[in-house]
Tab-separated table of C-alpha atoms and ligand atoms in Angstrom:
chain	number	residue	atom	x	y	z
A	10	UNK	CA	0.160	-0.073	0.373
A	11	UNK	CA	0.913	3.458	-0.752
A	12	UNK	CA	2.748	5.530	1.858
A	13	UNK	CA	2.303	8.758	-0.098
A	14	UNK	CA	-0.770	10.834	0.919
A	15	UNK	CA	-2.895	13.500	-0.709
A	16	UNK	CA	-4.873	15.710	1.653
A	17	UNK	CA	-8.286	17.103	0.724
A	18	UNK	CA	-10.975	18.862	1.688
A	19	UNK	CA	-15.021	18.089	0.646
A	20	UNK	CA	-17.284	21.117	0.995
A	21	UNK	CA	-21.001	19.860	1.640
A	22	UNK	CA	-22.005	16.754	3.046
A	23	UNK	CA	-25.191	16.156	1.332
A	24	UNK	CA	-26.706	13.329	-1.404
A	25	UNK	CA	-23.172	13.637	-3.289
A	26	UNK	CA	-21.117	14.572	-0.630
A	27	UNK	CA	-22.188	11.457	1.605
A	28	UNK	CA	-22.078	9.503	-1.207
A	29	UNK	CA	-18.187	10.512	-1.915
A	30	UNK	CA	-17.336	10.204	1.707
A	31	UNK	CA	-18.922	6.531	1.702
A	32	UNK	CA	-17.190	5.246	-1.531
A	33	UNK	CA	-13.476	6.636	-0.300
A	34	UNK	CA	-14.282	4.706	2.974
A	35	UNK	CA	-15.700	1.395	1.602
A	36	UNK	CA	-13.157	1.377	-1.678
A	37	UNK	CA	-10.333	3.180	0.088
A	38	UNK	CA	-7.670	0.051	-0.890
A	39	UNK	CA	-8.876	-0.058	-4.496
A	40	UNK	CA	-8.836	3.843	-4.812
A	41	UNK	CA	-5.404	3.920	-3.034
A	42	UNK	CA	-3.682	1.433	-5.111
A	43	UNK	CA	-5.083	2.683	-8.307
A	44	UNK	CA	-4.095	6.193	-7.652
A	45	UNK	CA	-0.810	5.853	-5.975
A	46	UNK	CA	-1.343	8.004	-3.140
A	47	UNK	CA	-3.452	7.282	-0.177
A	48	UNK	CA	-6.455	10.157	-0.601
A	49	UNK	CA	-7.072	11.569	3.078
A	50	UNK	CA	-9.843	13.619	3.991
A	51	UNK	CA	-8.421	16.844	5.923
A	52	UNK	CA	-11.664	18.465	6.542
A	53	UNK	CA	-15.374	18.955	5.686
A	54	UNK	CA	-17.098	21.738	5.236
A	55	UNK	CA	-20.675	21.684	6.751
A	56	UNK	CA	-23.451	23.832	8.400
A	57	UNK	CA	-22.554	24.331	12.332
A	58	UNK	CA	-25.283	21.612	13.256
A	59	UNK	CA	-23.970	18.983	10.924
A	60	UNK	CA	-20.765	18.913	12.538
A	61	UNK	CA	-21.689	16.481	15.796
A	62	UNK	CA	-23.171	13.840	13.157
A	63	UNK	CA	-19.641	13.962	11.253
A	64	UNK	CA	-17.590	14.015	14.424
A	65	UNK	CA	-19.894	10.994	15.266
A	66	UNK	CA	-18.502	8.893	12.203
A	67	UNK	CA	-14.997	9.755	13.010
A	68	UNK	CA	-14.734	12.458	10.055
A	69	UNK	CA	-13.579	16.136	10.647
A	70	UNK	CA	-15.682	19.170	10.187
A	71	UNK	CA	-15.834	22.593	10.059
A	72	UNK	CA	-18.087	25.541	9.267
A	73	UNK	CA	-15.178	28.007	8.821
A	74	UNK	CA	-14.103	27.744	5.036
A	75	UNK	CA	-10.746	29.920	6.050
A	76	UNK	CA	-9.939	26.470	8.019
A	77	UNK	CA	-9.805	25.037	4.571
A	78	UNK	CA	-8.209	27.732	2.762
A	79	UNK	CA	-5.588	28.453	5.352
A	80	UNK	CA	-4.490	24.834	5.616
A	81	UNK	CA	-1.393	24.417	3.516
A	82	UNK	CA	-1.850	20.542	3.658
A	83	UNK	CA	-5.006	20.326	1.594
A	84	UNK	CA	-4.237	19.778	-2.307
A	85	UNK	CA	-7.641	19.741	-3.391
A	86	UNK	CA	-11.022	20.955	-2.795
A	87	UNK	CA	-14.199	19.299	-3.436
A	88	UNK	CA	-16.925	21.230	-4.083
A	89	UNK	CA	-20.366	19.409	-3.740
A	90	UNK	CA	-22.720	22.238	-2.639
A	91	UNK	CA	-24.257	23.024	-5.809
A	92	UNK	CA	-25.957	26.404	-6.911
A	93	UNK	CA	-24.200	29.298	-7.935
A	94	UNK	CA	-24.136	31.001	-4.220
A	95	UNK	CA	-21.872	30.643	-2.262
A	96	UNK	CA	-20.329	27.704	-4.342
A	97	UNK	CA	-18.879	29.786	-7.046
A	98	UNK	CA	-16.944	32.285	-4.867
A	99	UNK	CA	-15.593	29.134	-2.942
A	100	UNK	CA	-14.115	27.696	-5.830
A	101	UNK	CA	-12.335	30.902	-6.706
A	102	UNK	CA	-10.777	31.452	-3.237
A	103	UNK	CA	-9.860	27.647	-3.561
A	104	UNK	CA	-8.016	28.285	-6.449
A	105	UNK	CA	-6.778	31.819	-5.635
A	106	UNK	CA	-5.209	29.980	-2.516
A	107	UNK	CA	-3.394	27.369	-4.858
A	108	UNK	CA	-5.922	24.674	-4.264
A	109	UNK	CA	-6.676	21.976	-7.418
A	110	UNK	CA	-10.838	21.898	-7.551
A	111	UNK	CA	-13.177	19.181	-8.171
A	112	UNK	CA	-16.648	19.770	-8.677
A	113	UNK	CA	-20.053	18.746	-9.549
A	114	UNK	CA	-21.501	22.096	-9.945
A	115	UNK	CA	-23.489	22.401	-13.335
A	116	UNK	CA	-24.920	25.836	-12.687
A	117	UNK	CA	-21.332	27.452	-12.072
A	118	UNK	CA	-19.558	25.601	-15.235
A	119	UNK	CA	-22.711	26.523	-17.581
A	120	UNK	CA	-22.545	30.041	-16.678
A	121	UNK	CA	-19.109	31.167	-15.133
A	122	UNK	CA	-16.729	28.485	-17.238
A	123	UNK	CA	-14.662	31.187	-19.024
A	124	UNK	CA	-13.712	32.821	-15.277
A	125	UNK	CA	-13.222	29.713	-13.425
A	126	UNK	CA	-10.809	28.502	-16.241
A	127	UNK	CA	-9.046	31.895	-16.399
A	128	UNK	CA	-8.718	31.597	-12.498
A	129	UNK	CA	-7.308	28.022	-12.430
A	130	UNK	CA	-5.100	28.776	-15.137
A	131	UNK	CA	-3.817	31.763	-13.587
A	132	UNK	CA	-3.069	29.688	-10.362
A	133	UNK	CA	-1.645	26.765	-12.429
A	134	UNK	CA	-3.774	24.030	-10.774
A	135	UNK	CA	-6.408	21.641	-12.429
A	136	UNK	CA	-10.157	22.252	-12.371
A	137	UNK	CA	-12.279	18.895	-13.083
A	138	UNK	CA	-15.960	18.653	-12.949
A	139	UNK	CA	-16.852	15.107	-14.732
A	140	UNK	CA	-19.898	15.224	-12.238
A	141	UNK	CA	-21.366	17.960	-13.480
A	142	UNK	CA	-23.127	16.389	-16.632
A	143	UNK	CA	-24.454	12.929	-16.263
A	144	UNK	CA	-23.725	11.993	-12.929
A	145	UNK	CA	-21.803	8.976	-12.747
A	146	UNK	CA	-21.232	8.768	-16.637
A	147	UNK	CA	-17.622	9.379	-18.193
A	148	UNK	CA	-18.270	11.784	-20.661
A	149	UNK	CA	-15.888	15.211	-19.968
A	150	UNK	CA	-12.940	13.099	-19.621
A	151	UNK	CA	-13.629	10.772	-22.698
A	152	UNK	CA	-14.575	14.309	-24.614
A	153	UNK	CA	-11.572	16.248	-23.824
A	154	UNK	CA	-9.611	13.124	-23.886
A	155	UNK	CA	-10.130	10.054	-25.337
A	156	UNK	CA	-12.224	11.725	-28.528
A	157	UNK	CA	-9.319	14.117	-29.059
A	158	UNK	CA	-8.901	12.969	-32.562
A	159	UNK	CA	-12.473	13.457	-33.687
A	160	UNK	CA	-14.338	16.196	-35.332
A	161	UNK	CA	-17.462	16.032	-33.400
A	162	UNK	CA	-20.349	17.361	-35.416
A	163	UNK	CA	-23.413	16.335	-32.732
A	164	UNK	CA	-23.528	15.720	-29.187
A	165	UNK	CA	-27.091	14.604	-28.093
A	166	UNK	CA	-27.951	13.699	-24.614
A	167	UNK	CA	-30.780	12.586	-22.617
A	168	UNK	CA	-29.516	14.332	-19.619
A	169	UNK	CA	-31.913	14.762	-17.197
A	170	UNK	CA	-33.549	11.976	-15.200
A	171	UNK	CA	-36.358	13.237	-13.948
A	172	UNK	CA	-38.319	14.399	-17.155
A	173	UNK	CA	-36.874	10.931	-18.754
A	174	UNK	CA	-38.672	9.049	-16.020
A	175	UNK	CA	-41.845	10.980	-16.390
A	176	UNK	CA	-41.560	10.646	-20.228
A	177	UNK	CA	-41.175	6.961	-19.617
A	178	UNK	CA	-44.145	6.526	-17.479
A	179	UNK	CA	-46.241	8.421	-19.407
A	180	UNK	CA	-45.868	5.963	-22.390
A	181	UNK	CA	-45.579	2.745	-20.168
A	182	UNK	CA	-49.060	3.863	-18.036
A	183	UNK	CA	-50.516	6.020	-20.753
A	184	UNK	CA	-50.949	8.583	-17.790
A	185	UNK	CA	-51.128	12.507	-18.010
A	186	UNK	CA	-48.315	14.966	-17.004
A	187	UNK	CA	-49.759	15.715	-13.633
A	188	UNK	CA	-50.180	12.372	-12.521
A	189	UNK	CA	-46.639	11.281	-13.264
A	190	UNK	CA	-45.204	14.331	-12.027
A	191	UNK	CA	-46.652	13.397	-8.491
A	192	UNK	CA	-45.588	10.148	-8.818
A	193	UNK	CA	-42.262	11.335	-9.479
A	194	UNK	CA	-42.105	13.420	-6.726
A	195	UNK	CA	-43.676	11.036	-4.455
A	196	UNK	CA	-40.554	8.540	-5.375
A	197	UNK	CA	-37.868	11.602	-4.797
A	198	UNK	CA	-36.939	11.628	-8.597
A	199	UNK	CA	-38.807	15.177	-8.966
A	200	UNK	CA	-38.577	17.996	-6.282
A	201	UNK	CA	-41.313	20.023	-4.907
A	202	UNK	CA	-40.660	22.891	-6.973
A	203	UNK	CA	-39.850	20.650	-10.676
A	204	UNK	CA	-39.392	24.071	-12.751
A	205	UNK	CA	-35.316	23.586	-13.465
A	206	UNK	CA	-36.242	20.019	-14.607
A	207	UNK	CA	-39.249	20.094	-16.367
A	208	UNK	CA	-38.550	23.291	-18.403
A	209	UNK	CA	-35.319	21.957	-19.474
A	210	UNK	CA	-33.039	24.242	-17.565
A	211	UNK	CA	-31.169	21.730	-15.830
A	212	UNK	CA	-30.535	19.997	-19.174
A	213	UNK	CA	-29.750	23.211	-20.753
A	214	UNK	CA	-26.770	23.841	-18.455
A	215	UNK	CA	-25.681	20.140	-19.189
A	216	UNK	CA	-25.565	20.638	-22.611
A	217	UNK	CA	-23.752	24.058	-22.387
A	218	UNK	CA	-20.763	22.249	-20.639
A	219	UNK	CA	-21.001	19.156	-23.520
A	220	UNK	CA	-21.115	21.834	-26.699
A	221	UNK	CA	-18.462	23.631	-25.274
A	222	UNK	CA	-16.077	20.995	-25.011
A	223	UNK	CA	-17.351	19.228	-28.108
A	224	UNK	CA	-16.707	22.170	-30.547
A	225	UNK	CA	-14.033	24.003	-28.336
A	226	UNK	CA	-15.893	27.173	-28.340
A	227	UNK	CA	-17.570	28.814	-25.039
A	228	UNK	CA	-21.436	27.970	-25.153
A	229	UNK	CA	-23.049	29.775	-21.588
A	230	UNK	CA	-26.555	28.881	-20.363
A	231	UNK	CA	-28.014	31.748	-21.612
A	232	UNK	CA	-27.196	30.538	-25.047
A	233	UNK	CA	-29.126	27.382	-24.920
A	234	UNK	CA	-32.800	27.473	-26.400
A	235	UNK	CA	-35.486	25.979	-24.199
A	236	UNK	CA	-38.483	24.430	-24.239
A	237	UNK	CA	-39.812	21.704	-21.324
A	238	UNK	CA	-42.080	18.840	-21.154
A	239	UNK	CA	-44.970	20.549	-19.927
A	240	UNK	CA	-47.262	20.758	-22.774
A	241	UNK	CA	-46.576	16.643	-23.790
A	242	UNK	CA	-49.425	14.731	-23.697
A	243	UNK	CA	-50.202	11.025	-23.471
A	244	UNK	CA	-52.167	11.611	-26.702
A	245	UNK	CA	-48.958	12.752	-28.473
A	246	UNK	CA	-46.575	9.815	-26.822
A	247	UNK	CA	-49.438	7.419	-28.375
A	248	UNK	CA	-49.369	9.103	-31.941
A	249	UNK	CA	-45.468	8.835	-31.716
A	250	UNK	CA	-45.436	5.199	-30.477
A	251	UNK	CA	-48.071	4.354	-33.726
A	252	UNK	CA	-45.539	5.868	-35.729
A	253	UNK	CA	-42.442	4.270	-34.523
A	254	UNK	CA	-41.380	7.118	-32.441
A	255	UNK	CA	-40.518	7.514	-28.762
A	256	UNK	CA	-40.866	11.104	-27.314
A	257	UNK	CA	-37.830	12.280	-25.165
A	258	UNK	CA	-36.189	15.634	-23.428
A	259	UNK	CA	-33.233	15.970	-25.672
A	260	UNK	CA	-30.432	18.174	-25.441
A	261	UNK	CA	-28.781	19.084	-28.734
A	262	UNK	CA	-25.435	20.154	-29.499
A	263	UNK	CA	-24.621	20.282	-33.278
A	264	UNK	CA	-22.208	22.186	-35.212
A	265	UNK	CA	-22.770	23.771	-38.953
A	266	UNK	CA	-22.072	26.429	-41.577
A	267	UNK	CA	-24.260	28.583	-39.016
A	268	UNK	CA	-22.485	28.120	-36.131
A	269	UNK	CA	-23.017	25.799	-32.930
A	270	UNK	CA	-26.744	24.970	-32.535
A	271	UNK	CA	-27.852	24.797	-28.698
A	272	UNK	CA	-31.422	23.723	-27.777
A	273	UNK	CA	-33.289	21.619	-25.414
A	274	UNK	CA	-36.868	20.408	-26.209
A	275	UNK	CA	-38.875	17.545	-26.467
A	276	UNK	CA	-38.541	14.974	-29.782
A	277	UNK	CA	-39.535	12.211	-31.421
A	278	UNK	CA	-37.016	10.022	-31.511
A	279	UNK	CA	-37.070	6.965	-34.076
A	280	UNK	CA	-37.626	3.812	-31.988
A	281	UNK	CA	-34.286	2.583	-33.862
A	282	UNK	CA	-32.284	5.341	-32.490
A	283	UNK	CA	-29.571	4.372	-29.371
A	284	UNK	CA	-31.319	7.208	-27.079
A	285	UNK	CA	-34.904	5.980	-27.888
A	286	UNK	CA	-34.333	2.997	-25.630
A	287	UNK	CA	-33.000	4.666	-22.928
A	288	UNK	CA	-35.511	4.688	-19.970
A	289	UNK	CA	-36.742	5.714	-16.766
A	290	UNK	CA	-33.884	7.805	-14.777
A	291	UNK	CA	-30.835	6.520	-16.755
A	292	UNK	CA	-29.071	9.328	-18.629
A	293	UNK	CA	-27.259	8.693	-21.692
A	294	UNK	CA	-24.977	11.010	-24.345
A	295	UNK	CA	-24.566	10.099	-27.684
A	296	UNK	CA	-21.850	11.368	-29.859
A	297	UNK	CA	-20.991	11.612	-33.861
A	298	UNK	CA	-17.880	12.439	-34.861
A	299	UNK	CA	-15.181	11.798	-37.417
A	300	UNK	CA	-13.394	9.155	-37.163
A	301	UNK	CA	-15.718	7.610	-34.198
A	302	UNK	CA	-18.495	7.607	-36.103
A	303	UNK	CA	-21.087	7.235	-33.197
A	304	UNK	CA	-20.775	6.373	-29.618
A	305	UNK	CA	-22.931	6.571	-26.662
A	306	UNK	CA	-22.031	6.550	-23.091
A	307	UNK	CA	-25.067	5.322	-20.801
A	308	UNK	CA	-25.439	5.274	-16.844
A	309	UNK	CA	-26.957	6.526	-13.478
A	310	UNK	CA	-27.384	10.229	-13.993
A	311	UNK	CA	-27.558	11.345	-10.538
A	312	UNK	CA	-27.585	10.205	-6.595
A	313	UNK	CA	-25.064	7.545	-4.959
A	314	UNK	CA	-23.148	6.673	-8.374
A	315	UNK	CA	-22.184	10.168	-9.050
A	316	UNK	CA	-19.644	9.892	-6.304
A	317	UNK	CA	-17.730	7.290	-9.228
A	318	UNK	CA	-17.004	10.477	-11.490
A	319	UNK	CA	-16.111	12.965	-8.339
A	320	UNK	CA	-13.240	10.812	-7.241
A	321	UNK	CA	-12.329	9.945	-10.410
A	322	UNK	CA	-11.779	13.857	-10.981
A	323	UNK	CA	-9.998	13.458	-7.215
A	324	UNK	CA	-7.638	10.598	-8.609
A	325	UNK	CA	-6.593	12.228	-11.691
A	326	UNK	CA	-5.398	15.347	-9.904
A	327	UNK	CA	-3.958	13.220	-7.221
A	328	UNK	CA	-1.744	11.415	-10.024
A	329	UNK	CA	-0.821	14.857	-11.168
A	330	UNK	CA	0.245	15.937	-8.058
A	331	UNK	CA	2.527	12.771	-7.856
A	332	UNK	CA	3.985	13.611	-10.598
A	333	UNK	CA	4.540	16.979	-10.171
A	334	UNK	CA	2.439	17.776	-13.269
A	335	UNK	CA	-0.731	19.829	-12.264
A	336	UNK	CA	-2.404	22.138	-14.414
A	337	UNK	CA	-2.911	19.653	-17.347
A	338	UNK	CA	-6.509	19.648	-17.970
A	339	UNK	CA	-6.623	23.240	-19.011
A	340	UNK	CA	-9.489	24.935	-20.952
A	341	UNK	CA	-10.449	23.511	-24.220
A	342	UNK	CA	-12.284	26.613	-25.700
A	343	UNK	CA	-9.549	28.056	-28.127
A	344	UNK	CA	-12.405	29.024	-30.505
A	345	UNK	CA	-15.047	31.766	-30.743
A	346	UNK	CA	-18.039	30.533	-32.769
A	347	UNK	CA	-21.125	31.937	-33.124
A	348	UNK	CA	-24.397	30.437	-32.064
A	349	UNK	CA	-26.896	29.433	-34.607
A	350	UNK	CA	-30.238	31.425	-34.044
A	351	UNK	CA	-32.867	29.079	-32.962
A	352	UNK	CA	-34.951	30.117	-36.230
A	353	UNK	CA	-32.488	29.100	-38.604
A	354	UNK	CA	-32.131	25.621	-37.227
A	355	UNK	CA	-33.717	22.822	-39.270
A	356	UNK	CA	-35.414	19.429	-38.363
A	357	UNK	CA	-38.707	17.995	-39.369
A	358	UNK	CA	-41.677	18.461	-37.305
A	359	UNK	CA	-44.608	16.275	-35.721
A	360	UNK	CA	-48.113	18.437	-35.953
A	361	UNK	CA	-51.317	17.325	-34.128
A	362	UNK	CA	-54.281	19.232	-35.304
A	363	UNK	CA	-58.140	19.192	-34.756
A	364	UNK	CA	-59.935	20.058	-37.716
A	365	UNK	CA	-63.500	19.847	-39.230
A	366	UNK	CA	-63.900	16.492	-41.014
A	367	UNK	CA	-65.553	17.937	-44.474
A	368	UNK	CA	-64.070	17.593	-47.886
A	369	UNK	CA	-61.170	19.728	-48.879
A	370	UNK	CA	-59.842	20.336	-45.503
A	371	UNK	CA	-56.832	18.597	-46.121
A	372	UNK	CA	-55.768	20.529	-49.518
A	373	UNK	CA	-56.248	23.801	-47.711
A	374	UNK	CA	-53.625	22.429	-44.775
A	375	UNK	CA	-51.448	20.902	-47.652
A	376	UNK	CA	-51.650	24.478	-49.254
A	377	UNK	CA	-50.942	26.313	-46.372
A	378	UNK	CA	-47.560	24.017	-45.645
A	379	UNK	CA	-46.816	24.412	-49.299
A	380	UNK	CA	-46.749	28.126	-49.333
A	381	UNK	CA	-44.320	28.321	-46.441
A	382	UNK	CA	-42.259	25.924	-47.999
A	383	UNK	CA	-42.986	23.143	-45.564
A	384	UNK	CA	-42.642	20.032	-47.413
A	385	UNK	CA	-44.909	16.984	-45.809
A	386	UNK	CA	-43.450	13.613	-45.041
A	387	UNK	CA	-46.439	11.649	-43.918
A	388	UNK	CA	-50.239	12.643	-43.053
A	389	UNK	CA	-52.587	10.419	-40.589
A	390	UNK	CA	-56.068	11.237	-40.057
A	391	UNK	CA	-58.348	9.775	-37.245
A	392	UNK	CA	-61.650	10.383	-35.673
A	393	UNK	CA	-61.197	13.008	-33.109
A	394	UNK	CA	-61.272	11.621	-29.309
A	395	UNK	CA	-61.741	15.030	-28.025
A	396	UNK	CA	-64.551	17.101	-29.526
A	397	UNK	CA	-65.953	16.817	-33.203
A	398	UNK	CA	-63.940	16.612	-36.426
A	399	UNK	CA	-61.136	14.595	-37.112
A	400	UNK	CA	-57.430	14.989	-35.843
A	401	UNK	CA	-54.463	15.097	-38.468
A	402	UNK	CA	-50.923	14.252	-37.370
A	403	UNK	CA	-48.160	15.248	-40.052
A	404	UNK	CA	-44.865	14.801	-40.205
A	405	UNK	CA	-42.634	17.389	-42.267
A	406	UNK	CA	-39.381	16.762	-43.665
A	407	UNK	CA	-36.676	19.057	-42.819
A	408	UNK	CA	-37.612	22.764	-42.813
A	409	UNK	CA	-36.081	25.577	-40.964
A	410	UNK	CA	-37.975	26.716	-37.207
A	411	UNK	CA	-38.965	29.887	-38.868
A	412	UNK	CA	-41.039	28.363	-41.444
A	413	UNK	CA	-43.117	25.945	-38.946
A	414	UNK	CA	-43.726	28.995	-36.997
A	415	UNK	CA	-45.185	30.809	-39.810
A	416	UNK	CA	-47.130	27.758	-40.915
A	417	UNK	CA	-48.545	27.434	-37.593
A	418	UNK	CA	-49.746	31.258	-37.740
A	419	UNK	CA	-51.219	30.687	-41.182
A	420	UNK	CA	-53.086	27.279	-40.040
A	421	UNK	CA	-54.848	29.036	-37.126
A	422	UNK	CA	-56.228	31.411	-39.644
A	423	UNK	CA	-58.036	28.613	-41.311
A	424	UNK	CA	-61.508	28.293	-40.163
A	425	UNK	CA	-61.260	24.306	-40.604
A	426	UNK	CA	-58.529	24.110	-37.925
A	427	UNK	CA	-59.981	23.932	-34.689
A	428	UNK	CA	-57.021	23.362	-32.610
A	429	UNK	CA	-53.109	22.753	-33.069
A	430	UNK	CA	-52.443	20.430	-30.020
A	431	UNK	CA	-48.846	20.153	-30.731
A	432	UNK	CA	-45.943	21.168	-32.571
A	433	UNK	CA	-42.916	19.015	-31.577
A	434	UNK	CA	-39.353	18.530	-33.670
A	435	UNK	CA	-38.302	15.114	-34.989
A	436	UNK	CA	-34.817	13.928	-34.582
A	437	UNK	CA	-34.271	11.404	-37.658
B	9	LIG	N1	-32.470	16.966	-11.688
B	9	LIG	C1	-31.326	16.342	-12.279
B	9	LIG	C2	-31.954	15.113	-12.986
B	9	LIG	C3	-30.233	15.590	-11.338
B	9	LIG	O1	-33.242	14.698	-12.910
B	9	LIG	O2	-31.386	14.375	-13.817
B	9	LIG	C4	-29.111	16.680	-10.925
B	9	LIG	O3	-28.664	17.522	-12.054
């Protein structure tokens, strides 16, 4: 067993912090052997009332961050508090005290990535954040290192477990949004205030991080167009299934001549797409590039397994310290690419309309699509389940977002169109 020791501090002992403490203890020997150094917890920053609990477990604890900043033995600070305040300041302070930093915090990386990397670089320390996207799934290091030779054109992710659980249940049970939300909350998969998950913000932060690395150009949270799952109905999911698709909340990062296209929204994915079979709270990230072609990274996106990603970063830095070689993993955003405007992005679309069941109605609808340069791939008509008339489900060929918005406006003007239930992108 190694006689070398690296001392670390952990900020926060919540779900991820507690899991990291447990895994560092349970897997101590294997981690020490693989790291080549014994990783010891020198201090843990918690609220004053949490200190006795940690002391009972034989663990060190403090509620004063200065105890950690001013401890020269601590070489790695592991930030597991989450959110912007005070986490961002804690990270910057640690860096400015010459300490390497590991974080699981997607909020700070997605919003303040440039500032954090500049500070890390200035202080010649490492800043690693594997757990910020996809929980336990290795994706940041693979993108930064293992996939280095690739020209990456596309990163698609199911990176929010809460919404993936909800959509999976809606498909399996035919249940509606409100019912599955309540169930997800009862199981602890959705928070009492589920806004960040169901409105797509959590996934937007994660795709901002992934796209920045994949395309070597800083993408911030504000750059990501967002649409959540709140309007998805069991009927959309059922029609999609009849047509061979599964509805998913997809985080999309693509590069084209128009720039970097980053967005989060529900999509119909063909059932044969590898991401279509990612169910429940699992996450997956699909990468397309040259020469790798296609690769998919799959696993648990939150909770106890996330300790795996956090500790892998700690070990990576410990190896660097041991070799006298930290500051190896700098910022990879060496280009400044423009963000593709949402209106110019291209997709196929699924539209579901309630129309009068009269002669000539299909013709009027087809004329509007034609005028707006929207070419149709398939059209399905059924008797309306709700109200009088017929339901029409249309799948378009690839069109610009602005054309589909214009078509929607024009369709609403037709007296034969009673309602547009849904307009959802299709990822072919
Ligand atoms: N709320 C997130 C999810 C987990 O549902 O996947 C933390 O990022």
